[in-house]
PDB file of C-alpha atoms and ligand atoms in Angstrom:
ATOM      1  CA  MET J 414    -169.798  23.842 -71.175  1.00  0.00           C
ATOM      2  CA  MET J 415    -171.936  23.382 -68.124  1.00  0.00           C
ATOM      3  CA  ALA J 416    -172.814  19.790 -67.351  1.00  0.00           C
ATOM      4  CA  LEU J 417    -176.508  19.041 -67.595  1.00  0.00           C
ATOM      5  CA  ALA J 418    -178.061  17.978 -64.321  1.00  0.00           C
ATOM      6  CA  GLU J 419    -178.600  14.226 -64.552  1.00  0.00           C
ATOM      7  CA  ARG J 420    -182.093  13.028 -64.051  1.00  0.00           C
ATOM      8  CA  ILE J 421    -182.291  10.447 -61.292  1.00  0.00           C
ATOM      9  CA  ALA J 422    -185.683   8.734 -61.401  1.00  0.00           C
ATOM     10  CA  ILE J 423    -187.825   8.662 -58.266  1.00  0.00           C
ATOM     11  CA  LYS J 424    -189.825   5.459 -58.398  1.00  0.00           C
ATOM     12  CA  THR J 425    -193.539   5.459 -57.665  1.00  0.00           C
ATOM     13  CA  ARG J 426    -195.189   2.984 -55.275  1.00  0.00           C
ATOM     14  CA  ARG J 427    -196.278   0.834 -58.222  1.00  0.00           C
ATOM     15  CA  GLU J 428    -192.845   0.894 -59.783  1.00  0.00           C
ATOM     16  CA  ILE J 429    -191.307  -0.058 -56.462  1.00  0.00           C
ATOM     17  CA  ASP J 430    -193.646  -3.045 -56.173  1.00  0.00           C
ATOM     18  CA  ALA J 431    -192.615  -4.163 -59.669  1.00  0.00           C
ATOM     19  CA  MET J 432    -188.949  -3.791 -58.736  1.00  0.00           C
ATOM     20  CA  ARG J 433    -189.485  -5.875 -55.594  1.00  0.00           C
ATOM     21  CA  ALA J 434    -190.774  -8.721 -57.773  1.00  0.00           C
ATOM     22  CA  ALA J 435    -187.765  -8.488 -60.087  1.00  0.00           C
ATOM     23  CA  GLY J 436    -185.383  -8.249 -57.134  1.00  0.00           C
ATOM     24  CA  ARG J 437    -186.863 -11.315 -55.462  1.00  0.00           C
ATOM     25  CA  ALA J 438    -186.516 -13.363 -58.648  1.00  0.00           C
ATOM     26  CA  VAL J 439    -182.869 -12.286 -58.960  1.00  0.00           C
ATOM     27  CA  ALA J 440    -182.221 -13.272 -55.345  1.00  0.00           C
ATOM     28  CA  GLU J 441    -183.844 -16.682 -55.764  1.00  0.00           C
ATOM     29  CA  THR J 442    -181.893 -17.367 -58.939  1.00  0.00           C
ATOM     30  CA  LEU J 443    -178.586 -16.471 -57.301  1.00  0.00           C
ATOM     31  CA  LEU J 444    -179.361 -18.859 -54.419  1.00  0.00           C
ATOM     32  CA  ALA J 445    -180.019 -21.634 -56.946  1.00  0.00           C
ATOM     33  CA  LEU J 446    -176.752 -20.873 -58.738  1.00  0.00           C
ATOM     34  CA  ARG J 447    -174.834 -20.883 -55.440  1.00  0.00           C
ATOM     35  CA  GLU J 448    -176.229 -24.341 -54.668  1.00  0.00           C
ATOM     36  CA  HIS J 449    -174.850 -25.655 -57.948  1.00  0.00           C
ATOM     37  CA  VAL J 450    -171.298 -24.382 -57.560  1.00  0.00           C
ATOM     38  CA  GLU J 451    -168.913 -27.305 -57.042  1.00  0.00           C
ATOM     39  CA  PRO J 452    -165.458 -28.369 -58.192  1.00  0.00           C
ATOM     40  CA  GLY J 453    -165.465 -29.663 -61.776  1.00  0.00           C
ATOM     41  CA  LEU J 454    -168.511 -27.638 -62.858  1.00  0.00           C
ATOM     42  CA  GLU J 455    -168.208 -25.903 -66.230  1.00  0.00           C
ATOM     43  CA  THR J 456    -169.145 -22.246 -65.949  1.00  0.00           C
ATOM     44  CA  SER J 457    -171.527 -22.675 -68.912  1.00  0.00           C
ATOM     45  CA  GLU J 458    -173.653 -24.919 -66.665  1.00  0.00           C
ATOM     46  CA  LEU J 459    -174.427 -21.883 -64.500  1.00  0.00           C
ATOM     47  CA  ASP J 460    -175.668 -20.044 -67.582  1.00  0.00           C
ATOM     48  CA  ARG J 461    -177.884 -22.991 -68.495  1.00  0.00           C
ATOM     49  CA  LEU J 462    -179.390 -23.091 -65.015  1.00  0.00           C
ATOM     50  CA  ALA J 463    -179.900 -19.318 -64.932  1.00  0.00           C
ATOM     51  CA  ARG J 464    -181.773 -19.456 -68.268  1.00  0.00           C
ATOM     52  CA  CYS J 465    -184.051 -22.035 -66.747  1.00  0.00           C
ATOM     53  CA  CYS J 466    -184.740 -19.759 -63.682  1.00  0.00           C
ATOM     54  CA  ILE J 467    -185.517 -16.833 -65.988  1.00  0.00           C
ATOM     55  CA  SER J 468    -188.200 -18.754 -67.858  1.00  0.00           C
ATOM     56  CA  LYS J 469    -189.599 -20.152 -64.606  1.00  0.00           C
ATOM     57  CA  HIS J 470    -190.142 -16.562 -63.444  1.00  0.00           C
ATOM     58  CA  GLY J 471    -191.602 -15.485 -66.814  1.00  0.00           C
ATOM     59  CA  ALA J 472    -188.781 -12.962 -66.964  1.00  0.00           C
ATOM     60  CA  LYS J 473    -186.333 -11.626 -69.537  1.00  0.00           C
ATOM     61  CA  SER J 474    -182.560 -11.517 -69.186  1.00  0.00           C
ATOM     62  CA  SER J 475    -181.041  -8.083 -68.570  1.00  0.00           C
ATOM     63  CA  PHE J 476    -177.604  -9.238 -69.756  1.00  0.00           C
ATOM     64  CA  LEU J 477    -178.210 -11.303 -72.912  1.00  0.00           C
ATOM     65  CA  ASP J 478    -177.395  -9.259 -76.031  1.00  0.00           C
ATOM     66  CA  TYR J 479    -176.546  -6.197 -73.953  1.00  0.00           C
ATOM     67  CA  GLY J 480    -173.951  -4.200 -75.881  1.00  0.00           C
ATOM     68  CA  PRO J 481    -173.334  -0.569 -75.111  1.00  0.00           C
ATOM     69  CA  GLY J 482    -170.910   1.580 -77.062  1.00  0.00           C
ATOM     70  CA  GLY J 483    -169.787  -0.777 -79.818  1.00  0.00           C
ATOM     71  CA  LEU J 484    -169.132  -3.770 -77.566  1.00  0.00           C
ATOM     72  CA  PRO J 485    -170.116  -7.148 -79.000  1.00  0.00           C
ATOM     73  CA  PRO J 486    -173.512  -8.193 -77.592  1.00  0.00           C
ATOM     74  CA  TYR J 487    -173.055 -10.014 -74.280  1.00  0.00           C
ATOM     75  CA  PRO J 488    -173.663 -13.688 -75.134  1.00  0.00           C
ATOM     76  CA  ALA J 489    -174.997 -15.070 -71.820  1.00  0.00           C
ATOM     77  CA  VAL J 490    -177.535 -14.389 -69.053  1.00  0.00           C
ATOM     78  CA  VAL J 491    -175.018 -14.551 -66.221  1.00  0.00           C
ATOM     79  CA  CYS J 492    -171.452 -13.337 -65.671  1.00  0.00           C
ATOM     80  CA  VAL J 493    -169.096 -15.873 -64.088  1.00  0.00           C
ATOM     81  CA  SER J 494    -165.718 -14.428 -63.121  1.00  0.00           C
ATOM     82  CA  VAL J 495    -163.065 -16.730 -61.651  1.00  0.00           C
ATOM     83  CA  ASN J 496    -160.047 -15.775 -59.490  1.00  0.00           C
ATOM     84  CA  GLU J 497    -158.180 -12.968 -61.329  1.00  0.00           C
ATOM     85  CA  GLU J 498    -161.303 -12.200 -63.353  1.00  0.00           C
ATOM     86  CA  ILE J 499    -162.951  -9.116 -61.855  1.00  0.00           C
ATOM     87  CA  VAL J 500    -166.321  -8.887 -63.639  1.00  0.00           C
ATOM     88  CA  HIS J 501    -168.172  -9.763 -66.855  1.00  0.00           C
ATOM     89  CA  GLY J 502    -166.596 -13.191 -67.279  1.00  0.00           C
ATOM     90  CA  ILE J 503    -168.399 -15.021 -70.087  1.00  0.00           C
ATOM     91  CA  PRO J 504    -169.544 -18.532 -69.099  1.00  0.00           C
ATOM     92  CA  GLY J 505    -167.850 -21.233 -71.151  1.00  0.00           C
ATOM     93  CA  SER J 506    -165.799 -24.391 -70.880  1.00  0.00           C
ATOM     94  CA  ARG J 507    -163.666 -23.245 -67.929  1.00  0.00           C
ATOM     95  CA  LYS J 508    -164.088 -25.711 -65.055  1.00  0.00           C
ATOM     96  CA  LEU J 509    -164.260 -24.576 -61.445  1.00  0.00           C
ATOM     97  CA  SER J 510    -161.645 -25.966 -59.040  1.00  0.00           C
ATOM     98  CA  ALA J 511    -161.813 -26.338 -55.260  1.00  0.00           C
ATOM     99  CA  GLY J 512    -160.521 -23.167 -53.631  1.00  0.00           C
ATOM    100  CA  ASP J 513    -161.292 -20.900 -56.616  1.00  0.00           C
ATOM    101  CA  VAL J 514    -163.001 -17.569 -56.029  1.00  0.00           C
ATOM    102  CA  VAL J 515    -166.068 -17.445 -58.260  1.00  0.00           C
ATOM    103  CA  SER J 516    -168.100 -14.269 -58.722  1.00  0.00           C
ATOM    104  CA  ILE J 517    -171.604 -14.653 -60.134  1.00  0.00           C
ATOM    105  CA  ASP J 518    -173.515 -11.631 -61.446  1.00  0.00           C
ATOM    106  CA  PHE J 519    -177.132 -11.914 -62.596  1.00  0.00           C
ATOM    107  CA  GLY J 520    -179.878  -9.558 -63.737  1.00  0.00           C
ATOM    108  CA  LEU J 521    -183.393  -9.938 -65.102  1.00  0.00           C
ATOM    109  CA  GLU J 522    -186.412  -7.893 -66.056  1.00  0.00           C
ATOM    110  CA  ILE J 523    -189.982  -8.532 -64.919  1.00  0.00           C
ATOM    111  CA  GLY J 524    -192.934  -6.276 -65.758  1.00  0.00           C
ATOM    112  CA  GLY J 525    -190.609  -3.715 -67.315  1.00  0.00           C
ATOM    113  CA  PHE J 526    -188.221  -3.385 -64.351  1.00  0.00           C
ATOM    114  CA  HIS J 527    -184.743  -4.740 -63.737  1.00  0.00           C
ATOM    115  CA  GLY J 528    -182.961  -6.272 -60.769  1.00  0.00           C
ATOM    116  CA  ASP J 529    -179.186  -6.770 -60.644  1.00  0.00           C
ATOM    117  CA  SER J 530    -177.086  -8.545 -58.009  1.00  0.00           C
ATOM    118  CA  ALA J 531    -173.794 -10.402 -57.582  1.00  0.00           C
ATOM    119  CA  PHE J 532    -171.772 -12.287 -54.998  1.00  0.00           C
ATOM    120  CA  SER J 533    -168.438 -14.086 -54.696  1.00  0.00           C
ATOM    121  CA  MET J 534    -167.776 -17.420 -52.996  1.00  0.00           C
ATOM    122  CA  ILE J 535    -165.072 -20.042 -52.633  1.00  0.00           C
ATOM    123  CA  VAL J 536    -165.629 -23.218 -54.651  1.00  0.00           C
ATOM    124  CA  GLY J 537    -165.863 -26.457 -52.625  1.00  0.00           C
ATOM    125  CA  GLU J 538    -164.484 -27.149 -49.176  1.00  0.00           C
ATOM    126  CA  LYS J 539    -160.828 -26.319 -49.720  1.00  0.00           C
ATOM    127  CA  GLU J 540    -159.375 -23.789 -47.251  1.00  0.00           C
ATOM    128  CA  ASN J 541    -158.325 -20.496 -48.798  1.00  0.00           C
ATOM    129  CA  PRO J 542    -157.930 -17.944 -45.980  1.00  0.00           C
ATOM    130  CA  GLU J 543    -156.722 -15.086 -48.220  1.00  0.00           C
ATOM    131  CA  ALA J 544    -159.708 -15.564 -50.539  1.00  0.00           C
ATOM    132  CA  ALA J 545    -162.110 -15.880 -47.603  1.00  0.00           C
ATOM    133  CA  ARG J 546    -160.895 -12.572 -46.167  1.00  0.00           C
ATOM    134  CA  LEU J 547    -161.129 -10.843 -49.557  1.00  0.00           C
ATOM    135  CA  ILE J 548    -164.704 -12.058 -49.987  1.00  0.00           C
ATOM    136  CA  GLU J 549    -165.685 -10.982 -46.464  1.00  0.00           C
ATOM    137  CA  VAL J 550    -164.160  -7.504 -46.854  1.00  0.00           C
ATOM    138  CA  THR J 551    -165.845  -7.026 -50.236  1.00  0.00           C
ATOM    139  CA  ARG J 552    -169.239  -8.028 -48.855  1.00  0.00           C
ATOM    140  CA  GLU J 553    -168.765  -5.763 -45.843  1.00  0.00           C
ATOM    141  CA  SER J 554    -167.799  -2.870 -48.123  1.00  0.00           C
ATOM    142  CA  LEU J 555    -171.101  -3.255 -50.004  1.00  0.00           C
ATOM    143  CA  TYR J 556    -172.986  -2.950 -46.720  1.00  0.00           C
ATOM    144  CA  LYS J 557    -170.845   0.043 -45.650  1.00  0.00           C
ATOM    145  CA  GLY J 558    -171.975   1.690 -48.881  1.00  0.00           C
ATOM    146  CA  LEU J 559    -175.602   0.725 -48.269  1.00  0.00           C
ATOM    147  CA  GLU J 560    -175.512   2.292 -44.786  1.00  0.00           C
ATOM    148  CA  GLN J 561    -175.008   5.636 -46.519  1.00  0.00           C
ATOM    149  CA  MET J 562    -178.167   5.244 -48.579  1.00  0.00           C
ATOM    150  CA  VAL J 563    -180.403   7.429 -46.441  1.00  0.00           C
ATOM    151  CA  PRO J 564    -182.264  10.597 -47.443  1.00  0.00           C
ATOM    152  CA  GLY J 565    -180.113  13.688 -47.005  1.00  0.00           C
ATOM    153  CA  LYS J 566    -176.751  11.985 -47.598  1.00  0.00           C
ATOM    154  CA  ARG J 567    -174.965  12.721 -50.868  1.00  0.00           C
ATOM    155  CA  LEU J 568    -174.127  10.393 -53.730  1.00  0.00           C
ATOM    156  CA  SER J 569    -170.371  10.321 -53.110  1.00  0.00           C
ATOM    157  CA  ASP J 570    -170.873   9.278 -49.477  1.00  0.00           C
ATOM    158  CA  ILE J 571    -171.608   5.761 -50.779  1.00  0.00           C
ATOM    159  CA  GLY J 572    -168.358   5.277 -52.676  1.00  0.00           C
ATOM    160  CA  HIS J 573    -166.341   6.959 -49.967  1.00  0.00           C
ATOM    161  CA  ALA J 574    -167.600   4.472 -47.367  1.00  0.00           C
ATOM    162  CA  VAL J 575    -166.827   1.541 -49.677  1.00  0.00           C
ATOM    163  CA  GLN J 576    -163.304   2.758 -50.407  1.00  0.00           C
ATOM    164  CA  MET J 577    -162.468   3.436 -46.744  1.00  0.00           C
ATOM    165  CA  HIS J 578    -163.452  -0.066 -45.705  1.00  0.00           C
ATOM    166  CA  VAL J 579    -161.557  -1.724 -48.553  1.00  0.00           C
ATOM    167  CA  GLU J 580    -158.371   0.301 -48.138  1.00  0.00           C
ATOM    168  CA  ASP J 581    -158.377  -0.103 -44.339  1.00  0.00           C
ATOM    169  CA  ALA J 582    -158.199  -3.843 -45.040  1.00  0.00           C
ATOM    170  CA  GLY J 583    -155.184  -3.340 -47.344  1.00  0.00           C
ATOM    171  CA  TYR J 584    -157.036  -4.055 -50.594  1.00  0.00           C
ATOM    172  CA  SER J 585    -157.858  -1.812 -53.553  1.00  0.00           C
ATOM    173  CA  VAL J 586    -161.158  -0.859 -55.179  1.00  0.00           C
ATOM    174  CA  VAL J 587    -161.535  -1.110 -58.940  1.00  0.00           C
ATOM    175  CA  LYS J 588    -162.117   2.358 -60.423  1.00  0.00           C
ATOM    176  CA  GLN J 589    -162.934   1.346 -64.008  1.00  0.00           C
ATOM    177  CA  PHE J 590    -166.425  -0.008 -63.322  1.00  0.00           C
ATOM    178  CA  VAL J 591    -169.160   1.643 -61.295  1.00  0.00           C
ATOM    179  CA  GLY J 592    -172.511   1.046 -59.683  1.00  0.00           C
ATOM    180  CA  HIS J 593    -175.562   2.586 -61.302  1.00  0.00           C
ATOM    181  CA  GLY J 594    -179.146   3.692 -61.085  1.00  0.00           C
ATOM    182  CA  ILE J 595    -181.565   0.930 -62.094  1.00  0.00           C
ATOM    183  CA  GLY J 596    -185.254   0.675 -62.997  1.00  0.00           C
ATOM    184  CA  ARG J 597    -186.833   0.541 -66.439  1.00  0.00           C
ATOM    185  CA  GLN J 598    -183.256   0.248 -67.685  1.00  0.00           C
ATOM    186  CA  MET J 599    -180.527  -1.909 -66.161  1.00  0.00           C
ATOM    187  CA  HIS J 600    -178.178   1.078 -66.309  1.00  0.00           C
ATOM    188  CA  GLU J 601    -179.706   4.435 -65.480  1.00  0.00           C
ATOM    189  CA  PRO J 602    -178.119   7.610 -64.114  1.00  0.00           C
ATOM    190  CA  PRO J 603    -176.303   8.160 -61.875  1.00  0.00           C
ATOM    191  CA  GLN J 604    -172.998   6.343 -62.078  1.00  0.00           C
ATOM    192  CA  ILE J 605    -171.812   5.343 -58.609  1.00  0.00           C
ATOM    193  CA  PRO J 606    -168.043   4.941 -58.253  1.00  0.00           C
ATOM    194  CA  ASN J 607    -166.745   2.838 -55.380  1.00  0.00           C
ATOM    195  CA  TYR J 608    -164.367   5.579 -54.280  1.00  0.00           C
ATOM    196  CA  GLY J 609    -164.202   9.317 -53.789  1.00  0.00           C
ATOM    197  CA  ARG J 610    -164.403  12.187 -51.362  1.00  0.00           C
ATOM    198  CA  PRO J 611    -167.511  12.367 -49.181  1.00  0.00           C
ATOM    199  CA  GLY J 612    -170.206  15.032 -49.327  1.00  0.00           C
ATOM    200  CA  ARG J 613    -170.262  15.499 -53.100  1.00  0.00           C
ATOM    201  CA  GLY J 614    -172.959  15.084 -55.714  1.00  0.00           C
ATOM    202  CA  ARG J 615    -176.709  14.883 -55.517  1.00  0.00           C
ATOM    203  CA  ARG J 616    -178.585  14.523 -52.279  1.00  0.00           C
ATOM    204  CA  LEU J 617    -180.213  11.122 -51.875  1.00  0.00           C
ATOM    205  CA  LEU J 618    -184.004  10.985 -51.875  1.00  0.00           C
ATOM    206  CA  PRO J 619    -186.588   8.314 -51.033  1.00  0.00           C
ATOM    207  CA  GLY J 620    -187.616   6.403 -54.162  1.00  0.00           C
ATOM    208  CA  MET J 621    -184.183   6.360 -55.772  1.00  0.00           C
ATOM    209  CA  VAL J 622    -182.982   2.827 -56.618  1.00  0.00           C
ATOM    210  CA  PHE J 623    -179.292   2.084 -57.096  1.00  0.00           C
ATOM    211  CA  ALA J 624    -177.245  -1.015 -57.850  1.00  0.00           C
ATOM    212  CA  ILE J 625    -174.175  -0.757 -55.644  1.00  0.00           C
ATOM    213  CA  GLU J 626    -171.363  -3.066 -56.738  1.00  0.00           C
ATOM    214  CA  PRO J 627    -167.896  -2.901 -55.211  1.00  0.00           C
ATOM    215  CA  MET J 628    -165.163  -4.814 -57.041  1.00  0.00           C
ATOM    216  CA  VAL J 629    -162.143  -5.396 -54.802  1.00  0.00           C
ATOM    217  CA  ASN J 630    -158.622  -6.537 -55.698  1.00  0.00           C
ATOM    218  CA  VAL J 631    -156.095  -8.114 -53.353  1.00  0.00           C
ATOM    219  CA  GLY J 632    -153.323  -6.311 -55.213  1.00  0.00           C
ATOM    220  CA  SER J 633    -153.328  -3.181 -57.368  1.00  0.00           C
ATOM    221  CA  ASP J 634    -156.468  -1.648 -58.876  1.00  0.00           C
ATOM    222  CA  GLY J 635    -155.153  -2.156 -62.427  1.00  0.00           C
ATOM    223  CA  VAL J 636    -157.552  -3.709 -64.931  1.00  0.00           C
ATOM    224  CA  ARG J 637    -156.877  -5.490 -68.216  1.00  0.00           C
ATOM    225  CA  MET J 638    -159.503  -6.542 -70.758  1.00  0.00           C
ATOM    226  CA  LEU J 639    -159.410  -9.970 -72.412  1.00  0.00           C
ATOM    227  CA  ASP J 640    -159.741 -10.359 -76.192  1.00  0.00           C
ATOM    228  CA  ASP J 641    -163.416 -11.285 -75.798  1.00  0.00           C
ATOM    229  CA  GLU J 642    -163.863  -7.539 -75.014  1.00  0.00           C
ATOM    230  CA  TRP J 643    -165.950  -8.306 -71.921  1.00  0.00           C
ATOM    231  CA  THR J 644    -163.881 -10.120 -69.323  1.00  0.00           C
ATOM    232  CA  ALA J 645    -162.053  -7.713 -67.022  1.00  0.00           C
ATOM    233  CA  VAL J 646    -159.060  -9.229 -65.185  1.00  0.00           C
ATOM    234  CA  THR J 647    -156.610  -7.875 -62.620  1.00  0.00           C
ATOM    235  CA  GLU J 648    -153.472  -6.523 -64.237  1.00  0.00           C
ATOM    236  CA  ASP J 649    -151.293  -8.239 -61.633  1.00  0.00           C
ATOM    237  CA  GLY J 650    -153.103 -11.589 -61.832  1.00  0.00           C
ATOM    238  CA  GLN J 651    -154.124 -11.497 -58.171  1.00  0.00           C
ATOM    239  CA  LEU J 652    -157.583 -12.338 -56.850  1.00  0.00           C
ATOM    240  CA  SER J 653    -160.642 -10.111 -57.151  1.00  0.00           C
ATOM    241  CA  ALA J 654    -164.149 -10.265 -55.644  1.00  0.00           C
ATOM    242  CA  HIS J 655    -167.484  -8.589 -56.452  1.00  0.00           C
ATOM    243  CA  PHE J 656    -170.725  -8.075 -54.523  1.00  0.00           C
ATOM    244  CA  GLU J 657    -173.818  -6.226 -55.712  1.00  0.00           C
ATOM    245  CA  HIS J 658    -177.339  -5.448 -54.559  1.00  0.00           C
ATOM    246  CA  THR J 659    -180.218  -3.429 -55.979  1.00  0.00           C
ATOM    247  CA  VAL J 660    -181.252  -1.067 -53.198  1.00  0.00           C
ATOM    248  CA  LEU J 661    -184.182   1.320 -52.645  1.00  0.00           C
ATOM    249  CA  ILE J 662    -183.728   4.461 -50.543  1.00  0.00           C
ATOM    250  CA  THR J 663    -186.614   4.928 -48.101  1.00  0.00           C
ATOM    251  CA  ASP J 664    -187.358   7.183 -45.132  1.00  0.00           C
ATOM    252  CA  ASN J 665    -186.701   4.121 -42.960  1.00  0.00           C
ATOM    253  CA  GLY J 666    -183.279   3.392 -44.454  1.00  0.00           C
ATOM    254  CA  PRO J 667    -182.076   1.261 -47.359  1.00  0.00           C
ATOM    255  CA  GLU J 668    -184.253  -1.617 -48.595  1.00  0.00           C
ATOM    256  CA  VAL J 669    -182.229  -4.346 -50.282  1.00  0.00           C
ATOM    257  CA  MET J 670    -184.498  -5.478 -53.107  1.00  0.00           C
ATOM    258  CA  THR J 671    -182.357  -8.411 -54.270  1.00  0.00           C
ATOM    259  CA  LYS J 672    -182.343 -10.239 -50.952  1.00  0.00           C
ATOM    260  CA  VAL J 673    -184.298 -13.213 -49.614  1.00  0.00           C
ATOM    261  CA  ALA J 674    -183.506 -15.414 -46.599  1.00  0.00           C
ATOM    262  CA  GLY J 675    -180.042 -16.912 -47.178  1.00  0.00           C
ATOM    263  CA  SER J 676    -178.869 -14.242 -49.642  1.00  0.00           C
ATOM    264  CA  HIS J 677    -175.504 -12.477 -49.409  1.00  0.00           C
TER     265      HIS J 677
HETATM  266  N1  MF3 I1234    -173.788  -5.932 -62.799  1.00  0.00           N
HETATM  267  C1  MF3 I1234    -173.179  -5.743 -64.085  1.00  0.00           C
HETATM  268  C2  MF3 I1234    -173.178  -4.293 -64.482  1.00  0.00           C
HETATM  269  O1  MF3 I1234    -173.979  -3.555 -63.970  1.00  0.00           O
HETATM  270  C3  MF3 I1234    -173.849  -6.590 -65.070  1.00  0.00           C
HETATM  271  C4  MF3 I1234    -173.707  -6.227 -66.514  1.00  0.00           C
HETATM  272  S1  MF3 I1234    -173.320  -7.612 -67.394  1.00  0.00           S
HETATM  273  C5  MF3 I1234    -173.663  -7.319 -68.981  1.00  0.00           C
HETATM  274  O2  MF3 I1234    -172.366  -3.868 -65.266  1.00  0.00           O
HETATM  275  F1  MF3 I1234    -173.325  -8.328 -69.621  1.00  0.00           F
HETATM  276  F2  MF3 I1234    -174.927  -7.101 -69.133  1.00  0.00           F
HETATM  277  F3  MF3 I1234    -173.032  -6.242 -69.343  1.00  0.00           F
HETATM  278 CO1   CO I1235    -174.790  -3.840 -62.031  1.00  0.00          CO
END
């Protein structure tokens, strides 16, 4: 059967303004969470703080109770993934240690529109050169992907650019999870893999908004799911990092909607 052409929403000026407000609130919340990260902190404390930021902004969590395809509803407003955890770590009693890699993913909805963003950092002051390089390469790979988000390029150019940067550094991209369109829904078409051959898929147009989110492993790209059905970990137990931004395509290049001064 022929695949149906996916509908990729083109946001109107008003919708874009609403998404800017959501994006800014996401960015501010992530900065507040970053400030709180320190050795000894329980990951549940980050969820508590994020809930506070959501109500301060008069917003609604995008993550809480989210449960596609028979998954148990996600029980928190933030994902906190530590070391070998790739994404969707559920905050709980795990305590952060100096030198850990912690990845924090957060999304909220304001005025009917979602913003979604994530970053990784090293906990505390302890030196961890391998982790620092992984984090830097992952962040760079996000921006390599974003550079492709100009009208006329094709969808697969984004993932191709991410994959090239990651593999040139000797790391692997996770294939099991993808970036996504975002707007009235947190997850809208299209899916945006962080790998692939260039020049494929739909042409990019102004007004499209995508959440680009490379997940990068030091070792193999293998993924294992924990019994909680959410937490994805590296199969080989090695470190993983994750960066994400919600990005608008414009005639003047990509506009990162989830960024304020000091953001990743
Ligand atoms: N950035 C993640 C994603 O797009 C956030 C989802 S967390 C969930 O998949 F809990 F809501 F699933
Ligand atoms: Co996302």
